XYZ file of C-alpha atoms in Angstrom:
501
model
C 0.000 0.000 0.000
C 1.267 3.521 -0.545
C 2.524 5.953 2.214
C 0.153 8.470 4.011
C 1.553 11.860 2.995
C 0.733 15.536 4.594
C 0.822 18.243 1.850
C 1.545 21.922 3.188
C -1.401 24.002 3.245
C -2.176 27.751 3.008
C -3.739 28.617 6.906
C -6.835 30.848 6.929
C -6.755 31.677 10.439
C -9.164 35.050 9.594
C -11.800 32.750 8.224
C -14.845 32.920 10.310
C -17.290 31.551 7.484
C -18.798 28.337 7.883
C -17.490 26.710 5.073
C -15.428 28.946 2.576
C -16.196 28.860 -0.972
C -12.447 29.776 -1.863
C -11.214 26.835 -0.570
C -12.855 24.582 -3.364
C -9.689 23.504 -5.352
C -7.351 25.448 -3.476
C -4.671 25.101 -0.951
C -6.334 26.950 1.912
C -6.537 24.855 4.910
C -8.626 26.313 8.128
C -8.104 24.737 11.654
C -10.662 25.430 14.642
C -9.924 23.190 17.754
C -8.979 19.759 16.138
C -11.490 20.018 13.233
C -8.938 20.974 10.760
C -9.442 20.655 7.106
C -6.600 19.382 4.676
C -5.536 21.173 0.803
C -8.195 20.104 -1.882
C -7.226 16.484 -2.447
C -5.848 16.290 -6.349
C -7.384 13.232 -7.049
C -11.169 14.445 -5.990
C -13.219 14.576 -8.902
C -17.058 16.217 -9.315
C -19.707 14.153 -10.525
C -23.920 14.990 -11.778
C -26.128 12.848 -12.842
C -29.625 11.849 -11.575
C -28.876 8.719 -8.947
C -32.534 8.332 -7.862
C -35.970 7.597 -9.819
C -37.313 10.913 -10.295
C -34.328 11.867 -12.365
C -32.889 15.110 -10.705
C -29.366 15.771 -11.019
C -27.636 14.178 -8.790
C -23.509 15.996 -7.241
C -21.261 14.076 -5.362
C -17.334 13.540 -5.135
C -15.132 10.339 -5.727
C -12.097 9.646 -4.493
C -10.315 6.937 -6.279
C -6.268 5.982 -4.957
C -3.503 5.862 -7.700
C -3.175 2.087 -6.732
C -6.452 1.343 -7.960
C -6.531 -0.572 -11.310
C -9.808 -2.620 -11.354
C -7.961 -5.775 -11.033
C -9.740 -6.931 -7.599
C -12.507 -5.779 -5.616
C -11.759 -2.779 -3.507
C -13.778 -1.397 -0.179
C -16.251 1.785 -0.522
C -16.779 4.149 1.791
C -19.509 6.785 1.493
C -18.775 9.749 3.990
C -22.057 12.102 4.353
C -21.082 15.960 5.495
C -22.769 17.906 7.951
C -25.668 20.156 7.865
C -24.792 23.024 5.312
C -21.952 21.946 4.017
C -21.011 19.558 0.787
C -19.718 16.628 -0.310
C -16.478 18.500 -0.910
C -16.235 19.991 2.193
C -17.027 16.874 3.789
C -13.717 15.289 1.898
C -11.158 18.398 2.929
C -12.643 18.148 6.903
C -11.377 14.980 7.302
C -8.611 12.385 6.877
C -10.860 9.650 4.624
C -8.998 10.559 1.439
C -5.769 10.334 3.050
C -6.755 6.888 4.394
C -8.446 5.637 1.173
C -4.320 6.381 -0.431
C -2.572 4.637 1.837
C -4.942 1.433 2.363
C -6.296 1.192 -1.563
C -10.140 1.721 -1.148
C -12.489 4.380 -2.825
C -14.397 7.019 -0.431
C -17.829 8.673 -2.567
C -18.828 11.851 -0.744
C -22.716 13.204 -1.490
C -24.173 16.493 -1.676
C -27.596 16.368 0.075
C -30.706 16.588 -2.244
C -31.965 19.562 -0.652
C -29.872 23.334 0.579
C -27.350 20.974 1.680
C -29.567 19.886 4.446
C -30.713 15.839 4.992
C -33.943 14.563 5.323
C -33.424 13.062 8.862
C -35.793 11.577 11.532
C -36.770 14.205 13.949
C -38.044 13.069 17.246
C -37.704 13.494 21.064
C -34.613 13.263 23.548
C -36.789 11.141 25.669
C -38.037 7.986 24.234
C -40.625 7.581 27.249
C -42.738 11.555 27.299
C -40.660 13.897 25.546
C -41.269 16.910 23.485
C -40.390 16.606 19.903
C -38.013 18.654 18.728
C -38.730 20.215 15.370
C -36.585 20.479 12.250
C -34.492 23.547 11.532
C -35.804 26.026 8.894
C -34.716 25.034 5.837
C -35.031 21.102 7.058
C -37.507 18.240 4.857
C -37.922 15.584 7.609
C -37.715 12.012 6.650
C -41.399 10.566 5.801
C -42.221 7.758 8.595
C -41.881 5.689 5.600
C -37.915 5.773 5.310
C -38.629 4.108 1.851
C -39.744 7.437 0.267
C -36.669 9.667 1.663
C -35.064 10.974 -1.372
C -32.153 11.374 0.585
C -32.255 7.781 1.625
C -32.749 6.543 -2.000
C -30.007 9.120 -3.043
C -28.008 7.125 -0.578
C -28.965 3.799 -2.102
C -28.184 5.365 -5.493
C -24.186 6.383 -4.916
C -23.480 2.406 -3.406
C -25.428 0.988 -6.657
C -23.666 3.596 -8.887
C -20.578 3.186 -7.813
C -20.423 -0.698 -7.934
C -21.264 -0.471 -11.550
C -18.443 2.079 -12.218
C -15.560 0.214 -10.020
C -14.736 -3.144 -9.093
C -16.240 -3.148 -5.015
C -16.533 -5.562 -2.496
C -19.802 -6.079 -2.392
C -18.845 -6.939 1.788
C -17.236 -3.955 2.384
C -19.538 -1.156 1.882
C -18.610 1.139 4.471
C -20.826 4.418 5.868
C -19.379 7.203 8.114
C -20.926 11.015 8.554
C -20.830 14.245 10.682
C -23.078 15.842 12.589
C -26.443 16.068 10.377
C -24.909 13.081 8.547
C -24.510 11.173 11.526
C -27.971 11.529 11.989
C -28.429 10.671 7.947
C -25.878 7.691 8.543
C -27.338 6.145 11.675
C -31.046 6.638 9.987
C -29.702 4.479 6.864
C -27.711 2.003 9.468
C -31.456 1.675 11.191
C -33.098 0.697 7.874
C -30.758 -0.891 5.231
C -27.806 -1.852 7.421
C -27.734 -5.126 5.643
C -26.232 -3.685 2.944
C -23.181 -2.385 4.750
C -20.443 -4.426 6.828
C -19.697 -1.212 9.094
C -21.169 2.666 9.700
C -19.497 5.507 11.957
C -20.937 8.736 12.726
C -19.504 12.058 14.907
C -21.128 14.290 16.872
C -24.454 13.780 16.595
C -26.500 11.412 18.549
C -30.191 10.124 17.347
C -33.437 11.112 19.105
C -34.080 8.498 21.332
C -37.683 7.927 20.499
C -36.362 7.003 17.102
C -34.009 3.976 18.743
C -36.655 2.739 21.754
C -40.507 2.317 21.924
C -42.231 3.787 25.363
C -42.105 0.567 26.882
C -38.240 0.536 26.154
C -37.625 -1.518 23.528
C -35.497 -1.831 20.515
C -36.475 -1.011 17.073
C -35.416 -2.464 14.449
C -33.406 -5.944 13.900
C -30.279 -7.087 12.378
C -25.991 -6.612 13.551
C -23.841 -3.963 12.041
C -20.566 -3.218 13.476
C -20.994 0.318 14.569
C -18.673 2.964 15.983
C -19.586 6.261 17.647
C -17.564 9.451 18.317
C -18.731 11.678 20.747
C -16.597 15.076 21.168
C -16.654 16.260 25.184
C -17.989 19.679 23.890
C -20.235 18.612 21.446
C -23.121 19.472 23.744
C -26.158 18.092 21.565
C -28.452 18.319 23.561
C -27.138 21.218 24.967
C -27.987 20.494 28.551
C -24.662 18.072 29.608
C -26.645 15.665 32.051
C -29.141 15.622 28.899
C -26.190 14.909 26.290
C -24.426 12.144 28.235
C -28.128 9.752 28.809
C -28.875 10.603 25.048
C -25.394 9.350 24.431
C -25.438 6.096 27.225
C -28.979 5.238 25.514
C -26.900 5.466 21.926
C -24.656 3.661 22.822
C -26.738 1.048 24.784
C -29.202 0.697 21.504
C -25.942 -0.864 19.321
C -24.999 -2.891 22.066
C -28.392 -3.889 22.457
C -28.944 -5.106 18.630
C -25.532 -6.383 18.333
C -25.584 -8.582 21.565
C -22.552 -6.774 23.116
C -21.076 -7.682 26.163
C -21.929 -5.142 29.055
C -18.151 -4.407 29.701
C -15.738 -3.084 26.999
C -12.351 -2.929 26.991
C -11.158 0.837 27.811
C -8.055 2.270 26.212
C -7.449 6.509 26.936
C -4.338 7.052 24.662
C -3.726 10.724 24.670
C -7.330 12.591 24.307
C -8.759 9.877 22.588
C -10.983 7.914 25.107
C -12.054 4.787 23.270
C -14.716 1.980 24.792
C -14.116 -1.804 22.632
C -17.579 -3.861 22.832
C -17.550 -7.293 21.439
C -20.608 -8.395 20.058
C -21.735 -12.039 19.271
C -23.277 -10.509 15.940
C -20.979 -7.634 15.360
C -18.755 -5.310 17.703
C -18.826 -1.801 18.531
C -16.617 1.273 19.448
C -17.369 4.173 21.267
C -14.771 7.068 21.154
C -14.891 10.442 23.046
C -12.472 12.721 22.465
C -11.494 15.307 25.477
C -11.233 18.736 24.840
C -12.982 18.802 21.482
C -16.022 20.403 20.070
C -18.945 19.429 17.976
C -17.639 18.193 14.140
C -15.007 15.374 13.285
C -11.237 15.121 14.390
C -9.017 15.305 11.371
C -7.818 11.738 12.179
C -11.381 10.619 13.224
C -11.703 8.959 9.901
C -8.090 7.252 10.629
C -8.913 5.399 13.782
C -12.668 4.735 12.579
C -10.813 2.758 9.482
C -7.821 1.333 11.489
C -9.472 0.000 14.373
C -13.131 -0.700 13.092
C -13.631 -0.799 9.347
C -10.408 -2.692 8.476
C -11.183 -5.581 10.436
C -14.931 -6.164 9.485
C -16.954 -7.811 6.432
C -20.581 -8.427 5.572
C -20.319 -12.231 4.572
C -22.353 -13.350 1.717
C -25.003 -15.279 4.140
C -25.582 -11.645 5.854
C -23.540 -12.022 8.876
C -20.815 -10.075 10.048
C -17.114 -11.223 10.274
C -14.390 -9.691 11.983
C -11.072 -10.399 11.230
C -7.705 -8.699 12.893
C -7.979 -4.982 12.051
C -4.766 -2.490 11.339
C -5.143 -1.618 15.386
C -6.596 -4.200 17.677
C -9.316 -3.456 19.772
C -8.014 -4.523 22.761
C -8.198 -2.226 26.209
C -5.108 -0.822 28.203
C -3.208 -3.686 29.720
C -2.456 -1.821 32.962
C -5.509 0.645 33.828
C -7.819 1.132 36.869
C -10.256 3.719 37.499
C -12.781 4.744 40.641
C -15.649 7.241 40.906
C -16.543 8.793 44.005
C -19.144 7.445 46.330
C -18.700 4.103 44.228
C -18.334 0.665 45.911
C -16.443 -0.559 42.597
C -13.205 -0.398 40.505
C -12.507 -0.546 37.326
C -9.502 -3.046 37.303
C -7.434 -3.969 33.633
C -11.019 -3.800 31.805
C -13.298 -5.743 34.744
C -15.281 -4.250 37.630
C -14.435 -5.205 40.834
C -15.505 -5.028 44.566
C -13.557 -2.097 46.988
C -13.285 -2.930 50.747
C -14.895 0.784 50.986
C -15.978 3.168 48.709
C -13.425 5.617 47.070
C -13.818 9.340 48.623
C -12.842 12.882 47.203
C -10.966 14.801 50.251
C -9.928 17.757 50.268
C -6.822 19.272 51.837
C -7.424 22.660 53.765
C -5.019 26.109 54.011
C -6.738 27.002 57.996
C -6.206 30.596 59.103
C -6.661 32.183 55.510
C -8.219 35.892 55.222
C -10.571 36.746 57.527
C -9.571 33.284 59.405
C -11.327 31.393 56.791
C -10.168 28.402 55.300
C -9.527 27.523 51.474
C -8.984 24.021 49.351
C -6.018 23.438 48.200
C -6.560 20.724 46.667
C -8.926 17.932 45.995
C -7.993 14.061 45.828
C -9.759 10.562 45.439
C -9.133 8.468 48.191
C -8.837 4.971 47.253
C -8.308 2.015 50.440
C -4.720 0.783 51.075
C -6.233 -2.500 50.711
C -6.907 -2.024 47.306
C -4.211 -0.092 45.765
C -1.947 -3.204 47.558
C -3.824 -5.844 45.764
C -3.173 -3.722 42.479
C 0.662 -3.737 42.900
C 1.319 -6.729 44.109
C 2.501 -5.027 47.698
C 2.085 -7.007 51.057
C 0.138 -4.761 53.516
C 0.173 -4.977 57.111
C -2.707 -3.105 59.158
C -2.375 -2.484 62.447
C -4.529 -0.654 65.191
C -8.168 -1.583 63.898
C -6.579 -0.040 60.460
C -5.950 3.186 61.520
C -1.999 2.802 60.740
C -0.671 0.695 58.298
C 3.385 -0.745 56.541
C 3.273 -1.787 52.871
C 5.942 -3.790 51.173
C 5.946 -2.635 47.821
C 6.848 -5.599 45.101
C 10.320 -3.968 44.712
C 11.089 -3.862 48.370
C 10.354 -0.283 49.255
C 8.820 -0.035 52.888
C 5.587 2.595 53.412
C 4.270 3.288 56.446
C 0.750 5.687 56.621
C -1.234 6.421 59.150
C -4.625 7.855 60.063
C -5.113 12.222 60.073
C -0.954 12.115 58.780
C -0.076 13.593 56.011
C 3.098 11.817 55.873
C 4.221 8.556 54.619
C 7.583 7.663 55.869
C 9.447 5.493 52.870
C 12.258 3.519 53.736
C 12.352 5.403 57.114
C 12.730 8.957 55.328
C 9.176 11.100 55.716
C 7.557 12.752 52.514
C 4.236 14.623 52.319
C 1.392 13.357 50.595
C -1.080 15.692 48.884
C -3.223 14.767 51.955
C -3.558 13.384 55.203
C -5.141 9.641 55.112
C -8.130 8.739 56.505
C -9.715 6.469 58.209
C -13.615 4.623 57.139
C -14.999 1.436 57.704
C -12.255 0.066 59.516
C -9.882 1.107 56.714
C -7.233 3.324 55.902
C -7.445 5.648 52.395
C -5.265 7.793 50.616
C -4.145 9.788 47.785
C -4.631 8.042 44.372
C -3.199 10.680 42.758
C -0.152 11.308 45.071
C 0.396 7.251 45.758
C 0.765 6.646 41.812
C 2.338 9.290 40.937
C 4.923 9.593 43.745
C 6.137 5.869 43.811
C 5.114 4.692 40.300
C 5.270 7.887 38.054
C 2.426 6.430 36.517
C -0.760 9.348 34.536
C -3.675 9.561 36.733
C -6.248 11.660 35.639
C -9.825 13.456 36.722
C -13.096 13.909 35.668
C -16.675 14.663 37.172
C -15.641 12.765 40.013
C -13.757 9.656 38.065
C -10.190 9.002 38.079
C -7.979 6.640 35.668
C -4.702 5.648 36.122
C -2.342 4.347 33.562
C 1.197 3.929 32.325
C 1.351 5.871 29.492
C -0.345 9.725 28.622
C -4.258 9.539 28.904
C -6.702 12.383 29.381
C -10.374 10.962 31.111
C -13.099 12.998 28.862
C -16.805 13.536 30.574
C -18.344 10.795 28.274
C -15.834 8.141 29.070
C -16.487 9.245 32.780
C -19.825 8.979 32.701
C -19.327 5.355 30.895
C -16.800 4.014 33.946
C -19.468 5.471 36.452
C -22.108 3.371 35.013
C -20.450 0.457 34.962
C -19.017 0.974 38.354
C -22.708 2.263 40.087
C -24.183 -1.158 39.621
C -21.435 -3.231 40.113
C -21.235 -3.771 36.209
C -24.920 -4.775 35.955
C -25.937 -1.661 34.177
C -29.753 -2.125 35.473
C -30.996 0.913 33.454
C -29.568 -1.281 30.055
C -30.748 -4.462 31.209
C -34.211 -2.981 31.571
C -34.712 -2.652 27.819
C -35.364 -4.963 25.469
C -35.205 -6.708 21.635
């Protein structure tokens, strides 16, 4: 396969327009918090021509690689742009024509039929008594009858045209979009997912009465391997205890269809928070990305093809296959994370029991202005008992727990004890973030201090949940909100099992 390269681009950092004009077939490139957009690729070509039955004119885009000869069947991947924006713009905001180079398959990106707007499903954030939310001016909802959605049929139209024009896989008909075309991808996923072996979508979750009935359960039938980005700002809903059930019930309706396993495997590499479900019908992958806003990461199409797309295939008899994809989806090997108030760990991708919750403390500055007192900091304290079992240390309690020694596995002594803020190590005293404390007949401290001090490992914090791991990771709110869940119930997830096929 050919080499991924990164042409030079002309930055537009006064750009404030939604989606330039001038950029069409230029070099401009415009960046705005991750959602950059690369030159005009060389090799994108415009196409017109009527792709549905009532024989309007039809635009969309091809990509095809220089490697491609016709010779044997290559994968497709339609990409479907936001709302008010094009096919076009769709290919320069992310990496899919970069990707379709370097690994030989041909992306197709559609305009929509209509002011560059899809006919999506418009419903309610609450599948049980919400309010319907109604479409945005400009917007031509979907008919109930998905059948008679030109966009849906315009959809159909690019896959059929295109595997008369190029030699495809007929298994490895791929569908990813942004925002509106999330919305436009999942809709299509919903109601002709047989005719794909994989679909993605960013920042844009469905309305929930579209996924469940009142009564809470599933419509629609059928396995599709399915991954979902969710930026930490994206904020749709706007309300952020709103956004993160409409997410969890997203995310709970794929797992739901494709028989997932209640626990993934977690990996955080850098801001990239990923969640790996396995699936006896087909797997999914949930990805939220800290610090980001509502749109697409430039390298969101990258992961969604090497850890997703690469490794799956619509077999002839309809079911799904998985085979090894570029990046495995496999979960940190060394990772645990707690939530406050929780009773459970997450422990190398498995929930287990704590001898006593985990506790945010905070340390105190006494005799500030006006003889006040402030917080200087803030820490999750996690039981002795537990972090010992983690690292393989032998602990020793002593005085109904209120003072404890540890033997760490490489022979470093500890010694804590309760209201101290001091751990003596090898008989030398350091300071801890915090003093230890003492519940339930058990002695807490410091998760972040205790890793970071003796094992220089990353621990990091959000809404109340902290990971730890050996290599950079940054916890994002939807990942946090994920581990919570699982932890809350023990790894039960009541509010999941409670729906059904």
């Amino acid at each position: 396969m050919a080499s991924m390269i990164l042409r030079p681009g002309a930055p537009d950092d006064d750009n404030r327009d939604y989606l330039p004009e001038r950029i069409k077939g230029s070099d401009v490139v415009v960046n705005e918090n991750g959602n950059n957009s690369i030159p005009y690729p060389a090799r994108l070509t415009e196409h017109h021509a009527p792709l549905t039955k009532d024989g309007i004119a039809d635009t969309w885009y091809e990509y095809i690689p220089a490697s491609y000869d016709g010779s044997k069947p290559v994968p497709l991947v339609i990409s479907v742009h936001g709302g008010m924006m094009t096919g076009w713009g769709q290919a320069i905001y992310t990496s899919w024509t970069l990707v379709a180079e370097a690994n030989g398959f041909i992306v197709a990106f559609p305009d929509a039929s209509l002011n560059r707007i899809w006919q999506v499903q418009w419903g309610s954030w609450d599948f049980r008594n919400g309010e319907p939310s109604p479409p945005p001016p400009g917007a031509a909802a979907c008919p109930e009858n998905v059948d008679e959605c030109r966009d849906v049929q315009l959809l159909l139209g690019v896959i059929e045209h295109m595997k008369r024009s190029y030699n495809i896989d007929p298994g490895r008909v791929y569908m990813q979009g942004m925002s509106m075309g999330n919305l436009m991808t999942a809709l299509f996923a919903r109601s002709y997912g047989a005719l794909l072996a994989g679909a993605a979508g960013s920042g844009c979750s469905s309305f929930l009465d579209r996924l469940f009935t009142a009564e809470g359960r599933v419509k629609g039938s059928g396995m599709l391997p399915v991954w979902q980005s969710r930026p930490e700002n994206n904020d749709i809903p706007p309300e952020k205890k709103l956004s993160l059930r409409v997410n969890r019930y997203n995310r709970y309706y794929w797992m739901k269809r494709n028989g997932c396993s209640v626990l993934p495997e977690i990996s955080i590499v850098g801001e990239n928070n990923l969640a790996f479900y396995h699936g006896e019908g087909a797997d999914q992958v949930y990805l939220d990305i800290k610090n980001r806003d509502h749109g697409q990461t430039l390298d969101d199409a990258a992961l969604i093809w090497s850890y997703l797309f690469s490794g799956c295939r619509r077999k002839p008899d309809g079911s799904i296959e998985h085979t090894a994809s570029k990046l495995p989806r496999k979960g940190d090997a060394f990772a645990f994370a707690l939530a406050e108030g929780e009773s459970h760990a997450w422990l190398n991708n498995r929930v287990v029991p704590l001898p006593t919750p985990a506790r945010t403390w905070q340390k105190l500055k006494y005799h500030g202005l006006n003889g006040g007192t402030r917080v200087r900091g803030e820490y999750c304290m996690a039981p002795l008992r537990f972090l010992a079992g983690v690292f393989g240390a032998a602990l020793a309690e002593r005085e109904n727990g209120a003072s404890a020694r540890m033997t760490l596995a490489d022979g470093r002594k500890l010694q804590f004890a309760r209201g101290s803020i001091g751990c003596v190590i090898d008989d030398d005293l350091r300071s801890m973030y915090c003093e230890a404390i003492h519940r339930d007949g058990q002695l807490l401290v410091s998760v972040e201090w205790f890793c970071r001090y003796l094992f220089n490992l990353t621990v990091t914090e959000c809404d109340g949940v902290v990971y730890v791991t050996d290599h950079f990771a940054e916890l994002s709110e939807n990942m946090a909100d994920l581990i919570r869940d699982l932890l809350r119930d023990g790894g039960t997830l009541s509010d999941y099992n409670a729906l059904t096929i």
